[in-house]
Amino acid sequence: MSFAIKGYGHTMAKDDSSNPFAGAEPLRAFFDMQGEAMREMFGQAMPGAAMPSGEGMAAGLKAMMPEGLDASDLGEWAKASAELQQMWLEFAGHQAKNAARQATEGRNLLDPAQWLLISQSMVQQLPGGAFDAQAKLAQDSLALWKGVFERFVGGAGAGESEQESALPFKDRRFADPAWREHPAFALLHQTYLMLAQYFRESVKSMKGIDKEKRKQLEFAVSALSEAMSPDNFLLTNPVVLKRTVETKGQNLVRGMQHLINDLKRGQLTHTDPDAFTLGENLAATPGKVVHETPMYQLVQYSPSTKDVYEVPLVIFPPWINRFYILDLTPEKSFIKWAVDQGLTVFVVSWKSADETMADVVWDDYIRSQIDAIDHVRERLKVPHVHTIGYCVAGTTLAATLAILARRNEADKVKSATFFTAQVDFEKSGELKHFIDDGQLDMIAQLSPKGYLDGRYLAATFNALRGKDLIWNYVVNNYLLGEDYPAFDLLHWNGDVTNLPAKWHNDYLRDLYRDNKLVVPDALSADGTPIDLTKVRTPSFVQAGREDHIAPAESVWRITEHFSGPLEFLLAGSGHIAGVVNPPTANKYQYWVGDSAAPSLKAYVESAEEHPGSWWPHWLEWLQRQDDKKVPATSKRKPGGRGDKVIEDAPGRYVKTR
């Protein structure tokens, strides 16, 4: 199967894929220059050395070896080498068997090199010669830095403080003292940081490029810079070299096993895969599946209080992730906390897309939200429900409310809460870097059976924070050979879901790119035009101050489109931690200001900061909408006498891969 990556008019054919830097001539000069600079550094620090191999490097490695290392240790090194070779040969055989089948099925998961190709396709839009001129300037700057470094390796003078002799560029990737103990590694990482900064600033100052292309180019250069960091490679990372010497290569054996496991599953591992089991130590809040459709299962949670609020709560989590982000360990579970406050909680567990969902579009998710609302109303014999929409499900909830309003059925929803949800995508953040005609065409090619493999989306979100979510794990788990931690949030983050391809493309095209949702009646769903200005449902809108997926400024825009009473709250942290912040954690903070302010900036200026979790503040708001309570009897207790249910929570859909 031919594989093309399109971006701004550039197409890279399959033949180019063997070279991850093919077709990236503007950057080749940069990396060639960086390589020459590194060789010069090592040559000065280790006279006669070749970089990255040769007698000089061997001498450098020997200097880092522990005292007393002799020929008897060579046997262990040979054993480690043999293990590495055998593991790789077994994996190569495994891949050979699967290659034809994957090609036939149209599956060719993006590996890190292919993500570099996507970034490089963006770089093709650079005005001709821009990088050549900038590379020359950067090279000239090295001469100046050499003087600074010579002063550094000479040591601080008698009258100089440690601060005065400190290295000029700081980055936590190079915090280990090993990066400063040897002059070659000190100059190596300082040069890298200088060049990375220089090229980022050069892109920002370039002329003759529109605003959106500039943002995309900034992202591309940043992604490439992160990928080329010297800490990502064995022979340019002194911490890894020391670990390799200390363990006689066993760190590389463990790292190779981690790498092979990840290549087999087609996804980067962030946490111990065997540490958590759904229904036992994650998603373990007691409840029952009380309703099921081809799109979702409806989970009702068992009450933990004698009386409960009369108006039940229906939570719509995003279908791009598993719902148990709101039901992690008991200490972090929003669902358990809400149940313990006396709320009757229902949660929609979306089905991960497969071939049967090839024709699913946004209308189907809106109909599903209305169906869940109606089912809960009928089950508990109540006129209305409270709702929560998280991320894309919040965007969809806004459309659902507009449709109900147009149909004169708005009273089915007593209130609506939005967790980090956007309706106006003009300022929608870094995800827009992946959205243009070329990228949309590529996504279509990756969905030959009508659904997008969730691993692609996971790779996209990881790329937004490549330093933390990709390369950090390459170093720790592949190079240092460290074991994976048992971390519930990272387990959830890697538990991907597939997306219906038609819905995904329409969502990116109509909302992210064309921003049609905020144009009255520009979109329709289930036969009804959508006009957000008709939404008068009391609403609570939460945004995360450091959210890079749904930026606070973008989430704020909902206040400009809804017509009913609305309270806006700004939480500390980002897209996940800003939402999942239980009161017992005593972490972060939140701000409450004038929700009628003309801008987010004005809101922040009027806001008062409060320490800790915002959940109790939200509950007080919910109580003001309706605080009546009723006994937790009959179908308020799912699975009781006469109540036919489907299965125990968390249900089958959340476990389907």
Short mmCIF file of N, CA, C and O in Angstrom, two decimals, residues 151-166:
data_model
loop_
_atom_site.label_atom_id
_atom_site.label_comp_id
_atom_site.label_asym_id
_atom_site.label_seq_id
_atom_site.Cartn_x
_atom_site.Cartn_y
_atom_site.Cartn_z
N ARG A 151 35.61 29.69 29.28
CA ARG A 151 35.64 30.29 30.62
C ARG A 151 35.01 29.35 31.64
O ARG A 151 35.48 29.20 32.76
N PHE A 152 33.94 28.64 31.19
CA PHE A 152 33.25 27.72 32.10
C PHE A 152 34.14 26.54 32.47
O PHE A 152 34.28 26.18 33.64
N VAL A 153 34.78 25.91 31.47
CA VAL A 153 35.58 24.73 31.76
C VAL A 153 36.83 25.10 32.54
O VAL A 153 37.43 24.25 33.20
N GLY A 154 37.21 26.37 32.47
CA GLY A 154 38.34 26.80 33.26
C GLY A 154 38.02 26.89 34.73
O GLY A 154 38.92 27.00 35.57
N GLY A 155 36.73 26.83 35.06
CA GLY A 155 36.31 26.89 36.46
C GLY A 155 36.13 28.32 36.89
O GLY A 155 36.70 29.26 36.33
N ALA A 156 35.27 28.52 37.90
CA ALA A 156 35.05 29.86 38.42
C ALA A 156 36.32 30.34 39.10
O ALA A 156 37.02 29.58 39.78
N GLY A 157 36.63 31.59 38.87
CA GLY A 157 37.80 32.17 39.50
C GLY A 157 37.59 32.31 41.00
O GLY A 157 36.49 32.10 41.52
N ALA A 158 38.65 32.67 41.66
CA ALA A 158 38.58 32.77 43.12
C ALA A 158 37.53 33.75 43.57
O ALA A 158 36.88 33.56 44.59
N GLY A 159 37.34 34.80 42.77
CA GLY A 159 36.36 35.80 43.18
C GLY A 159 35.01 35.61 42.55
O GLY A 159 34.13 36.46 42.71
N GLU A 160 34.80 34.51 41.80
CA GLU A 160 33.55 34.29 41.10
C GLU A 160 32.65 33.35 41.87
O GLU A 160 33.11 32.36 42.44
N SER A 161 31.37 33.66 41.87
CA SER A 161 30.39 32.79 42.54
C SER A 161 29.95 31.70 41.58
O SER A 161 30.19 31.76 40.38
N GLU A 162 29.28 30.68 42.14
CA GLU A 162 28.75 29.59 41.29
C GLU A 162 27.74 30.14 40.30
O GLU A 162 27.66 29.71 39.15
N GLN A 163 26.94 31.12 40.75
CA GLN A 163 25.94 31.69 39.87
C GLN A 163 26.60 32.39 38.67
O GLN A 163 26.12 32.29 37.54
N GLU A 164 27.74 33.07 38.92
CA GLU A 164 28.41 33.80 37.85
C GLU A 164 28.99 32.86 36.82
O GLU A 164 29.16 33.22 35.65
N SER A 165 29.36 31.63 37.22
CA SER A 165 29.95 30.69 36.28
C SER A 165 28.94 29.68 35.75
O SER A 165 29.31 28.73 35.09
N ALA A 166 27.65 29.88 36.05
CA ALA A 166 26.61 28.95 35.63
C ALA A 166 26.44 28.98 34.12
O ALA A 166 26.73 29.97 33.45
#
